[in-house]
């Protein structure tokens, strides 16, 4: 099914936003299909939060347009807000309010909320229910913020770096929650700079850098090597004769010893190529260790696309 | 990675959260329910805040009891000024500091992101301030009666709209200061203004007893205007003069108009 306007929970076209001399978002396009999870992946300052805040109606774009559930998020904010859940970066609550009071306040704004006590319990906040917000740990504030985003049973949630500052257990829990949201038909737009988070949760990933989408696709599509560009890595004795191996491998393959004893073969890696490599090792009387035909990780893709800027 | 593959399995998530747990059912609560919940929260947070209680109740109460004991027979002159001080403490200083720190902690943005309409966000704060001022007035009034205060009944009735007007005027000024500056600066500035207005703004000392230009200026400050108007109605039982009411209205309109342009959510 090809995405069309009706099936999109969020549609962003040619979005641009400047702050002074800085272009935070520069011609960004993206589409979140209803009931799916879209991850905006990018380094700090890539424009992720600005994009999300435009979609939430907190910021007005300089040009381009955003449609959220078919509505203009700025002019139709009052109609839109009851239908969406928002987890702003860094949370937000009265400094002196107890965690449970804050969640009840947000719940009381909605028609058919989840049970706040249950939500606090599953997020491990029951014991902190009477703790003032300013005395909660960073991770607890994040979990309370997530609870506030979910309590109104929204059809679309915006999660801006939902696991920032969380310990590994809490992160796992949040991942399970997001998977459950998706299973129940909630659309999720999340930002992250964590590769594994995007790879695990997202149906589609948009890699953002300097306000632009530099790559877009499912995690599988993004990490799939271009045809004929797989790679095979293995370890063995240093300084083996690569000429013999190259002669045996199909046309177009390249073999290099990247470090002493670490070999990489680039090209169309098929079962025959793997067999050729192991035969070649057998011919030398050595063992191919840690032999692995790898896909690129999302991190490889990400660094390939954005790494140059990080180094500058 | 193990963790990834497990979290990817929908069965794993389904075990923790039965299907349908998060089935969307969005909608806005009745506006009056939102207003009640927001007002209640704001009022409770103000009453629970220790430093605020000191500012809004302990200091006015201490001044009332102290001054009435030191100056026998002066309670009728003291009570209107103490009430004006209580209004300024809650609506201006307390409101400004609370807003400054609420912005720091991102609550305005957080609440804007819910179904709470803007008018509820503003009305809730105003109503909560009026509730706190009403509680202060009741506690101070009862204490004053015990100290021998005997205001005319008509004056008591007339003082109610004046207290409301004073609360709204000082509240607008509080939002103006608390809505734009950094929290620490708000804290320092709101307390400094409170102190200056108490001593030189016609609150502790009536404008006519202040030296020269300061005395004239005090009549055109909301502090002096509210104190003078309350003094007039609570001693004579007659409506206040037009001048102090106009001063309060102009300050309130100016501060409110400016605040609506300058107040930032974070």
Coordinates of C-alpha atoms in Angstrom, one line a residue:
Chain A
X1 CA 0.0 0.0 0.0
X2 CA 1.5 3.3 -1.0
X3 CA 1.2 6.1 1.6
X4 CA -1.4 8.7 0.8
X5 CA -2.5 11.7 2.6
X6 CA -5.4 9.9 4.4
X7 CA -3.2 7.2 5.8
X8 CA -0.6 9.7 7.2
X9 CA -0.8 10.7 10.8
X10 CA 2.0 13.2 10.3
X11 CA 2.9 14.7 6.9
X12 CA 5.7 17.2 6.6
X13 CA 6.6 18.8 3.3
X14 CA 9.5 21.2 2.6
X15 CA 9.6 22.3 6.2
X16 CA 12.1 25.1 7.1
X17 CA 12.7 27.0 10.3
X18 CA 15.5 29.4 11.1
X19 CA 16.6 30.8 14.5
X20 CA 18.6 33.9 13.7
X21 CA 21.4 32.8 11.4
X22 CA 21.0 29.1 12.0
X23 CA 18.8 27.0 9.8
X24 CA 17.4 24.5 12.3
X25 CA 15.2 22.7 9.7
X26 CA 16.0 23.2 6.0
X27 CA 13.5 21.6 3.6
X28 CA 12.5 18.5 5.5
X29 CA 10.0 16.0 4.2
X30 CA 8.6 13.1 6.2
X31 CA 5.5 11.0 6.5
X32 CA 4.3 8.9 9.4
X33 CA 1.7 6.3 8.5
X34 CA -1.1 5.8 10.9
X35 CA -0.5 3.0 13.4
X36 CA 3.2 2.9 12.8
X37 CA 6.4 4.1 14.5
X38 CA 8.7 6.6 12.8
X39 CA 12.1 7.5 14.3
X40 CA 13.8 10.8 13.6
X41 CA 17.4 9.8 14.0
X42 CA 20.1 12.4 14.1
X43 CA 23.0 14.0 16.0
X44 CA 22.3 16.7 18.5
X45 CA 21.3 19.9 16.7
X46 CA 20.1 18.1 13.6
X47 CA 16.7 19.8 13.9
X48 CA 14.7 16.9 15.4
X49 CA 13.2 18.8 18.3
X50 CA 12.4 21.8 16.2
X51 CA 10.6 19.5 13.7
X52 CA 8.6 17.9 16.5
X53 CA 7.7 21.2 18.1
X54 CA 6.4 22.5 14.8
X55 CA 4.3 19.3 14.5
X56 CA 3.0 19.9 18.1
X57 CA 2.0 23.5 17.1
X58 CA 4.5 25.1 19.5
X59 CA 6.5 26.7 16.6
X60 CA 5.5 28.1 13.3
X61 CA 7.5 27.0 10.3
X62 CA 9.1 29.7 8.1
X63 CA 8.1 27.8 5.0
X64 CA 6.8 24.4 4.0
X65 CA 3.9 22.8 5.8
X66 CA 3.1 20.2 8.5
X67 CA -0.2 18.4 8.7
X68 CA -0.9 16.4 11.9
X69 CA -4.0 14.1 11.8
X70 CA -4.9 16.2 8.7
X71 CA -4.9 19.4 10.7
X72 CA -2.6 22.5 10.7
X73 CA -0.9 22.1 14.1
X74 CA -0.7 25.9 14.7
X75 CA -4.1 27.2 13.6
X76 CA -6.0 24.0 14.8
X77 CA -4.1 23.5 18.0
X78 CA -7.2 23.4 20.1
X79 CA -8.8 20.6 18.0
X80 CA -5.5 18.7 17.8
X81 CA -4.1 18.8 21.3
X82 CA -6.8 16.5 22.8
X83 CA -6.0 13.9 20.2
X84 CA -2.2 13.8 20.7
X85 CA 0.2 12.9 23.5
X86 CA 3.3 14.9 23.9
X87 CA 6.5 14.1 25.8
X88 CA 8.6 17.2 25.5
X89 CA 12.4 16.9 25.8
X90 CA 13.3 17.3 29.4
X91 CA 9.8 16.7 30.6
X92 CA 7.9 19.5 32.4
X93 CA 5.9 19.9 35.6
X94 CA 5.4 22.3 38.6
X95 CA 8.5 22.0 40.7
X96 CA 6.6 21.4 43.9
X97 CA 3.9 19.1 42.5
X98 CA 3.8 15.4 43.6
X99 CA 4.3 13.0 40.7
X100 CA 0.8 11.4 41.2
X101 CA -0.8 14.9 41.4
X102 CA 0.8 15.9 38.1
X103 CA -0.4 12.8 36.3
X104 CA -3.9 13.2 37.7
X105 CA -4.0 16.8 36.6
X106 CA -3.1 15.8 33.0
X107 CA -5.6 12.9 33.2
X108 CA -8.4 15.3 34.3
X109 CA -8.0 17.2 31.0
X110 CA -9.1 14.2 29.0
X111 CA -12.4 12.4 28.4
X112 CA -11.4 8.7 28.9
X113 CA -8.0 8.6 30.6
X114 CA -6.1 5.5 31.6
X115 CA -6.0 4.9 35.3
X116 CA -3.2 7.2 36.6
X117 CA -2.4 4.8 39.5
X118 CA -1.9 1.9 37.1
X119 CA 0.2 3.9 34.8
X120 CA 2.4 5.1 37.7
X121 CA 2.7 1.5 38.8
X122 CA 3.8 0.1 35.4
X123 CA 6.3 2.9 35.1
X124 CA 7.8 2.1 38.5
X125 CA 6.7 5.4 39.9
X126 CA 4.3 4.2 42.6
X127 CA 6.8 4.7 45.4
X128 CA 7.6 8.2 44.1
X129 CA 3.9 9.2 43.8
X130 CA 4.2 11.7 46.7
X131 CA 7.7 13.0 45.8
X132 CA 7.8 16.6 44.5
X133 CA 8.8 16.8 40.8
X134 CA 12.0 18.7 41.5
X135 CA 13.3 15.9 43.7
X136 CA 12.6 13.1 41.2
X137 CA 15.7 11.7 39.4
X138 CA 16.1 12.6 35.8
X139 CA 15.0 9.1 34.8
X140 CA 11.9 9.4 37.0
X141 CA 11.0 12.8 35.5
X142 CA 11.3 11.2 32.1
X143 CA 9.0 8.3 33.0
X144 CA 6.4 10.7 34.5
X145 CA 6.6 12.8 31.3
X146 CA 5.9 9.6 29.3
X147 CA 3.0 8.8 31.5
X148 CA 1.6 12.3 30.9
X149 CA 1.9 11.8 27.2
X150 CA 0.0 8.4 27.3
X151 CA -2.7 9.0 30.0
X152 CA -5.2 10.5 27.7
X153 CA -5.3 7.5 25.3
X154 CA -4.1 9.6 22.3
X155 CA -4.1 8.4 18.7
X156 CA -0.7 9.9 18.0
X157 CA 2.2 10.5 20.4
X158 CA 5.3 12.6 20.0
X159 CA 8.2 11.3 22.1
X160 CA 11.2 13.6 22.1
X161 CA 14.2 11.5 23.2
X162 CA 12.0 9.3 25.4
X163 CA 14.8 7.2 27.0
X164 CA 17.3 10.0 27.6
X165 CA 18.7 9.7 31.1
X166 CA 17.1 6.3 31.8
X167 CA 18.8 3.2 33.1
X168 CA 18.8 0.1 30.9
X169 CA 15.8 -1.5 32.7
X170 CA 13.7 1.6 32.3
X171 CA 14.8 1.8 28.6
X172 CA 13.7 -1.8 28.0
X173 CA 10.3 -1.0 29.7
X174 CA 9.8 2.1 27.5
X175 CA 10.6 0.0 24.4
X176 CA 8.0 -2.5 25.4
X177 CA 5.5 0.3 26.0
X178 CA 6.2 1.8 22.5
X179 CA 5.8 -1.7 21.0
X180 CA 2.4 -2.1 22.8
X181 CA 1.3 1.4 21.6
X182 CA 2.0 0.4 18.0
X183 CA 0.3 -3.0 18.5
X184 CA -2.8 -1.1 19.7
X185 CA -2.8 1.2 16.6
X186 CA -1.3 4.3 18.2
X187 CA 0.9 6.3 15.8
X188 CA 4.3 7.2 17.2
X189 CA 6.8 9.8 16.1
X190 CA 10.0 9.6 18.2
X191 CA 13.3 11.3 18.1
X192 CA 16.5 9.6 19.2
X193 CA 20.2 9.6 18.6
X194 CA 20.4 6.0 19.7
X195 CA 20.8 3.6 16.8
X196 CA 19.6 0.5 18.6
X197 CA 16.5 2.4 19.7
X198 CA 15.6 3.4 16.2
X199 CA 16.5 -0.1 14.8
X200 CA 14.4 -1.9 17.4
X201 CA 11.3 0.2 17.5
X202 CA 10.8 2.0 14.2
X203 CA 8.9 0.8 11.2
X204 CA 10.6 3.6 9.3
X205 CA 13.7 5.7 10.1
X206 CA 14.4 9.2 8.8
X207 CA 18.1 10.1 9.3
X208 CA 18.2 13.9 9.8
X209 CA 21.3 16.0 9.6
X210 CA 21.6 19.8 9.5
X211 CA 17.8 20.1 9.2
X212 CA 17.5 17.8 6.2
X213 CA 16.5 14.2 5.7
X214 CA 19.7 12.5 4.4
X215 CA 18.2 8.9 4.3
X216 CA 14.8 7.4 4.8
X217 CA 13.5 3.8 4.9
X218 CA 12.8 0.8 7.0
X219 CA 15.8 -0.3 9.2
X220 CA 16.3 -3.2 6.9
X221 CA 16.4 -1.0 3.8
X222 CA 18.8 1.4 5.4
X223 CA 21.2 -1.3 6.6
X224 CA 20.9 -3.4 3.4
X225 CA 24.2 -3.3 1.5
X226 CA 23.8 -2.0 -2.1
X227 CA 23.7 -4.9 -4.5
X228 CA 27.0 -6.6 -4.9
X229 CA 28.4 -4.6 -2.0
X230 CA 28.3 -7.1 0.9
X231 CA 31.3 -7.7 2.9
X232 CA 32.9 -10.8 4.5
X233 CA 35.3 -10.4 7.4
X234 CA 37.5 -12.9 9.0
X235 CA 40.6 -13.2 11.1
X236 CA 43.5 -15.5 10.4
X237 CA 47.3 -15.5 10.3
X238 CA 48.8 -12.3 9.0
X239 CA 50.3 -11.8 5.6
X240 CA 48.5 -14.6 3.7
X241 CA 48.8 -14.5 -0.1
X242 CA 45.7 -12.6 -1.3
X243 CA 46.6 -13.0 -5.0
X244 CA 45.5 -16.7 -4.9
X245 CA 42.3 -15.8 -3.1
X246 CA 41.4 -13.1 -5.6
X247 CA 42.0 -15.4 -8.5
X248 CA 39.5 -17.9 -7.0
X249 CA 36.8 -15.4 -6.1
X250 CA 34.2 -14.2 -8.7
X251 CA 34.9 -11.2 -10.9
X252 CA 34.6 -7.8 -9.1
X253 CA 35.5 -8.9 -5.6
X254 CA 38.2 -7.1 -3.6
X255 CA 40.1 -8.6 -0.8
X256 CA 42.3 -6.6 1.6
X257 CA 44.1 -7.2 4.9
X258 CA 42.8 -4.2 6.8
X259 CA 44.9 -4.8 9.9
X260 CA 47.5 -7.5 10.6
X261 CA 45.5 -10.7 10.4
X262 CA 42.1 -9.0 9.7
X263 CA 40.8 -9.6 6.3
X264 CA 37.8 -8.1 4.4
X265 CA 36.4 -9.3 1.2
X266 CA 34.0 -6.8 -0.6
X267 CA 31.8 -7.8 -3.5
X268 CA 28.9 -10.2 -4.2
X269 CA 29.2 -12.6 -1.3
X270 CA 27.3 -15.8 -2.1
X271 CA 27.6 -19.3 -0.6
X272 CA 30.3 -20.1 -3.2
X273 CA 32.4 -17.0 -2.2
X274 CA 32.3 -18.2 1.5
X275 CA 33.4 -21.6 0.4
X276 CA 36.2 -20.2 -1.7
X277 CA 37.5 -18.2 1.3
X278 CA 37.5 -21.2 3.6
X279 CA 39.1 -23.4 0.9
X280 CA 41.8 -20.8 0.5
X281 CA 42.4 -20.9 4.2
X282 CA 42.5 -24.7 4.2
X283 CA 45.0 -24.5 1.3
X284 CA 47.3 -22.4 3.6
X285 CA 46.6 -24.8 6.5
X286 CA 45.1 -22.0 8.6
X287 CA 41.7 -21.6 10.2
X288 CA 39.4 -18.7 9.3
X289 CA 38.2 -17.3 12.6
X290 CA 35.2 -15.1 13.4
X291 CA 34.1 -15.4 9.8
X292 CA 31.1 -13.2 9.3
X293 CA 29.1 -11.9 6.4
X294 CA 27.7 -8.7 7.7
X295 CA 25.1 -6.2 6.9
X296 CA 25.9 -2.6 7.8
X297 CA 24.6 -1.6 11.2
X298 CA 22.4 1.5 11.3
X299 CA 25.3 3.1 13.0
X300 CA 27.5 2.5 10.0
X301 CA 24.9 4.1 7.8
X302 CA 24.4 7.0 10.2
X303 CA 28.1 7.7 10.5
X304 CA 28.6 7.4 6.8
X305 CA 25.9 10.0 6.2
X306 CA 26.6 12.4 9.1
X307 CA 30.1 11.5 10.2
X308 CA 31.9 14.1 8.1
X309 CA 30.0 16.8 9.9
X310 CA 30.7 15.4 13.3
X311 CA 34.4 15.4 12.6
X312 CA 34.4 19.0 11.5
Chain B
X1 CA 21.7 -8.3 20.1
X2 CA 19.6 -10.2 22.5
X3 CA 17.7 -7.3 24.0
X4 CA 16.8 -6.0 20.6
X5 CA 15.4 -9.2 19.2
X6 CA 13.3 -9.7 22.4
X7 CA 11.8 -6.3 22.3
X8 CA 11.1 -6.7 18.7
X9 CA 8.9 -9.7 19.4
X10 CA 5.4 -8.3 19.8
X11 CA 4.4 -11.3 22.0
X12 CA 6.8 -10.1 24.6
X13 CA 5.2 -6.7 24.8
X14 CA 1.8 -8.2 24.7
X15 CA 2.6 -10.2 27.8
X16 CA 3.3 -7.1 29.8
X17 CA 0.4 -5.0 28.3
X18 CA -2.6 -7.0 27.1
X19 CA -3.8 -6.0 23.6
X20 CA -6.1 -3.0 23.6
X21 CA -4.5 -1.5 26.7
X22 CA -3.6 1.6 24.8
X23 CA -6.4 1.5 22.2
X24 CA -6.9 5.2 21.3
X25 CA -9.8 7.0 22.9
X26 CA -8.9 10.6 22.8
X27 CA -11.1 13.5 23.8
X28 CA -11.3 16.6 25.9
X29 CA -12.7 16.7 29.4
X30 CA -15.5 19.2 30.1
X31 CA -13.8 22.7 30.3
X32 CA -15.3 23.3 33.8
X33 CA -13.7 20.1 35.0
X34 CA -10.4 21.1 33.6
X35 CA -10.8 24.6 35.2
X36 CA -11.6 23.0 38.6
X37 CA -8.6 20.6 38.4
X38 CA -6.2 23.3 37.4
X39 CA -7.5 25.8 39.9
X40 CA -7.3 23.3 42.7
X41 CA -3.7 22.3 41.8
X42 CA -2.5 25.9 41.7
X43 CA -4.2 26.7 45.0
X44 CA -2.8 23.6 46.8
X45 CA 0.7 24.3 45.5
X46 CA 0.6 27.9 46.7
X47 CA -0.7 26.9 50.1
X48 CA 1.8 24.0 50.4
X49 CA 4.8 26.1 49.5
X50 CA 6.6 27.1 52.7
X51 CA 8.2 30.4 51.7
X52 CA 5.0 31.5 50.0
X53 CA 3.1 30.8 53.2
X54 CA 5.7 33.0 55.1
X55 CA 5.2 35.8 52.6
X56 CA 1.5 35.6 52.2
X57 CA 0.3 34.8 55.7
X58 CA 3.0 34.8 58.5
X59 CA 4.4 38.2 57.7
X60 CA 1.0 40.0 57.3
X61 CA -0.3 38.2 60.4
X62 CA 2.8 39.1 62.4
X63 CA 2.7 42.7 61.3
X64 CA -1.1 42.9 62.2
X65 CA -0.6 41.5 65.7
X66 CA 2.6 43.4 66.4
X67 CA 1.4 46.8 65.2
X68 CA -2.0 46.5 66.9
X69 CA -0.3 45.5 70.2
X70 CA 2.2 48.3 70.0
X71 CA -0.3 51.0 68.9
X72 CA -3.4 50.5 70.9
X73 CA -6.5 51.8 69.2
X74 CA -4.9 51.9 65.8
X75 CA -6.2 48.6 64.6
X76 CA -8.8 50.2 62.3
X77 CA -6.0 52.1 60.5
X78 CA -3.8 49.0 60.4
X79 CA -6.1 46.3 59.0
X80 CA -6.7 47.9 55.5
X81 CA -3.0 48.3 55.0
X82 CA -2.3 44.7 56.1
X83 CA -5.0 43.4 53.7
X84 CA -3.4 45.4 50.8
X85 CA 0.0 43.9 51.8
X86 CA -1.5 40.4 51.8
X87 CA -2.9 41.0 48.3
X88 CA 0.5 42.3 47.0
X89 CA 2.4 39.4 48.6
X90 CA 0.2 36.7 47.0
X91 CA -0.8 38.2 43.7
X92 CA 2.4 40.0 42.8
X93 CA 5.4 38.5 44.6
X94 CA 4.1 35.0 45.1
X95 CA 2.7 34.8 41.6
X96 CA 5.8 36.2 39.9
X97 CA 8.1 33.7 41.7
X98 CA 5.9 30.7 41.1
X99 CA 5.6 31.6 37.4
X100 CA 9.3 32.1 37.1
X101 CA 10.0 28.6 38.5
X102 CA 7.1 27.0 36.7
X103 CA 8.6 28.3 33.4
X104 CA 12.0 27.0 34.5
X105 CA 10.5 23.5 35.1
X106 CA 8.6 23.6 31.7
X107 CA 5.2 23.3 33.2
X108 CA 3.6 25.9 31.0
X109 CA 4.7 24.0 27.9
X110 CA 3.7 20.7 29.4
X111 CA 0.2 22.0 30.2
X112 CA -0.1 23.7 26.8
X113 CA 0.5 20.3 25.2
X114 CA -2.6 18.9 26.9
X115 CA -6.2 19.6 26.1
X116 CA -6.2 22.6 28.5
X117 CA -7.3 25.6 26.5
X118 CA -5.3 28.8 27.0
X119 CA -8.2 30.5 28.8
X120 CA -8.3 27.7 31.4
X121 CA -4.5 28.0 31.9
X122 CA -5.0 31.7 32.7
X123 CA -8.3 31.6 34.6
X124 CA -7.0 28.7 36.7
X125 CA -4.1 30.8 38.0
X126 CA -6.3 33.8 38.5
X127 CA -9.0 31.8 40.4
X128 CA -6.4 30.1 42.6
X129 CA -4.9 33.5 43.5
X130 CA -8.4 34.8 44.4
X131 CA -9.0 31.7 46.6
X132 CA -5.7 32.2 48.4
X133 CA -6.4 36.0 48.9
X134 CA -9.9 35.1 50.2
X135 CA -8.4 32.7 52.7
X136 CA -5.9 35.3 53.8
X137 CA -8.5 37.9 54.2
X138 CA -10.6 35.6 56.3
X139 CA -7.7 34.6 58.6
X140 CA -6.5 38.2 58.9
X141 CA -10.1 39.5 59.3
X142 CA -10.9 37.1 62.2
X143 CA -7.6 37.9 63.9
X144 CA -8.3 41.6 63.5
X145 CA -11.7 41.2 65.0
X146 CA -10.1 39.4 68.0
X147 CA -7.8 42.4 68.3
X148 CA -10.8 44.8 68.5
X149 CA -11.4 45.6 64.8
X150 CA -15.0 46.7 64.2
X151 CA -15.5 47.7 60.5
X152 CA -18.8 49.0 59.2
X153 CA -20.7 46.2 57.4
X154 CA -21.1 48.3 54.2
X155 CA -17.4 48.7 54.2
X156 CA -16.8 45.0 54.4
X157 CA -19.0 44.5 51.3
X158 CA -17.3 47.2 49.4
X159 CA -13.9 45.8 50.2
X160 CA -14.6 42.6 48.3
X161 CA -14.6 44.1 44.8
X162 CA -11.6 46.2 45.8
X163 CA -9.7 43.0 46.9
X164 CA -10.6 41.4 43.7
X165 CA -9.5 44.4 41.6
X166 CA -6.2 44.6 43.6
X167 CA -5.6 40.9 43.1
X168 CA -6.1 41.1 39.4
X169 CA -3.9 44.3 39.1
X170 CA -1.1 42.9 41.2
X171 CA -1.5 39.5 39.5
X172 CA -1.0 41.0 36.1
X173 CA 2.1 42.8 37.3
X174 CA 3.3 39.5 38.8
X175 CA 2.8 37.7 35.5
X176 CA 4.6 40.5 33.7
X177 CA 7.7 40.1 36.0
X178 CA 7.5 36.3 36.3
X179 CA 6.8 35.6 32.6
X180 CA 9.9 37.0 31.0
X181 CA 12.9 36.9 33.3
X182 CA 15.0 34.0 34.6
X183 CA 13.7 32.4 37.8
X184 CA 16.5 33.6 40.0
X185 CA 16.2 37.2 38.8
X186 CA 12.4 37.0 39.3
X187 CA 13.0 35.8 42.8
X188 CA 15.3 38.7 43.6
X189 CA 13.3 41.4 41.8
X190 CA 9.9 40.4 43.1
X191 CA 11.1 40.4 46.7
X192 CA 12.9 43.8 46.2
X193 CA 9.8 45.4 44.7
X194 CA 7.7 44.0 47.5
X195 CA 10.0 45.5 50.0
X196 CA 10.2 48.9 48.3
X197 CA 6.4 49.1 47.9
X198 CA 5.9 48.1 51.5
X199 CA 8.1 50.9 52.8
X200 CA 7.8 53.6 50.2
X201 CA 4.8 52.7 48.1
X202 CA 2.1 53.9 50.5
X203 CA 1.5 50.5 52.3
X204 CA 3.3 50.6 55.7
X205 CA 3.1 54.4 55.8
X206 CA 0.1 56.3 54.2
X207 CA 1.2 58.5 51.2
X208 CA 0.4 61.8 53.0
X209 CA 3.0 60.9 55.7
X210 CA 5.7 60.0 53.1
X211 CA 8.2 62.8 52.3
X212 CA 7.5 65.0 49.3
X213 CA 7.8 63.4 45.9
X214 CA 7.7 59.9 47.3
X215 CA 4.3 60.6 48.9
X216 CA 2.9 62.0 45.6
X217 CA 4.3 59.0 43.7
X218 CA 2.9 56.5 46.2
X219 CA -0.7 57.7 45.3
X220 CA -0.1 56.6 41.8
X221 CA 1.3 53.2 42.7
X222 CA -1.1 50.2 42.9
X223 CA 0.2 49.6 46.5
X224 CA -0.7 53.1 47.7
X225 CA -4.0 53.1 45.7
X226 CA -5.2 49.8 47.1
X227 CA -4.3 50.7 50.7
X228 CA -6.0 54.1 50.4
X229 CA -9.1 52.7 48.8
X230 CA -9.4 49.9 51.4
X231 CA -8.7 52.4 54.2
X232 CA -11.6 54.6 52.9
X233 CA -14.2 51.9 52.6
X234 CA -13.3 50.0 55.8
X235 CA -13.3 53.1 58.0
X236 CA -16.2 55.1 56.4
X237 CA -18.3 52.4 54.9
X238 CA -18.6 54.7 51.9
X239 CA -17.4 53.9 48.3
X240 CA -13.8 54.7 47.6
X241 CA -12.7 57.8 45.6
X242 CA -12.4 57.5 41.9
X243 CA -8.7 58.2 41.9
X244 CA -7.3 55.0 43.6
X245 CA -9.7 52.8 41.6
X246 CA -8.5 54.4 38.3
X247 CA -4.9 53.9 39.4
X248 CA -5.5 50.2 39.9
X249 CA -7.4 49.8 36.6
X250 CA -4.7 51.6 34.6
X251 CA -1.9 49.6 36.2
X252 CA -3.8 46.4 35.7
X253 CA -4.6 47.1 32.1
X254 CA -1.0 48.2 31.3
X255 CA 0.6 45.3 33.0
X256 CA -1.8 42.8 31.6
X257 CA -1.5 44.2 28.1
X258 CA 2.3 44.1 28.3
X259 CA 2.4 40.7 29.9
X260 CA 0.2 39.2 27.2
X261 CA 2.9 40.2 24.7
X262 CA 6.0 39.4 26.7
X263 CA 5.2 36.2 28.6
X264 CA 7.2 33.3 27.4
X265 CA 6.3 29.6 28.2
X266 CA 9.9 28.6 29.0

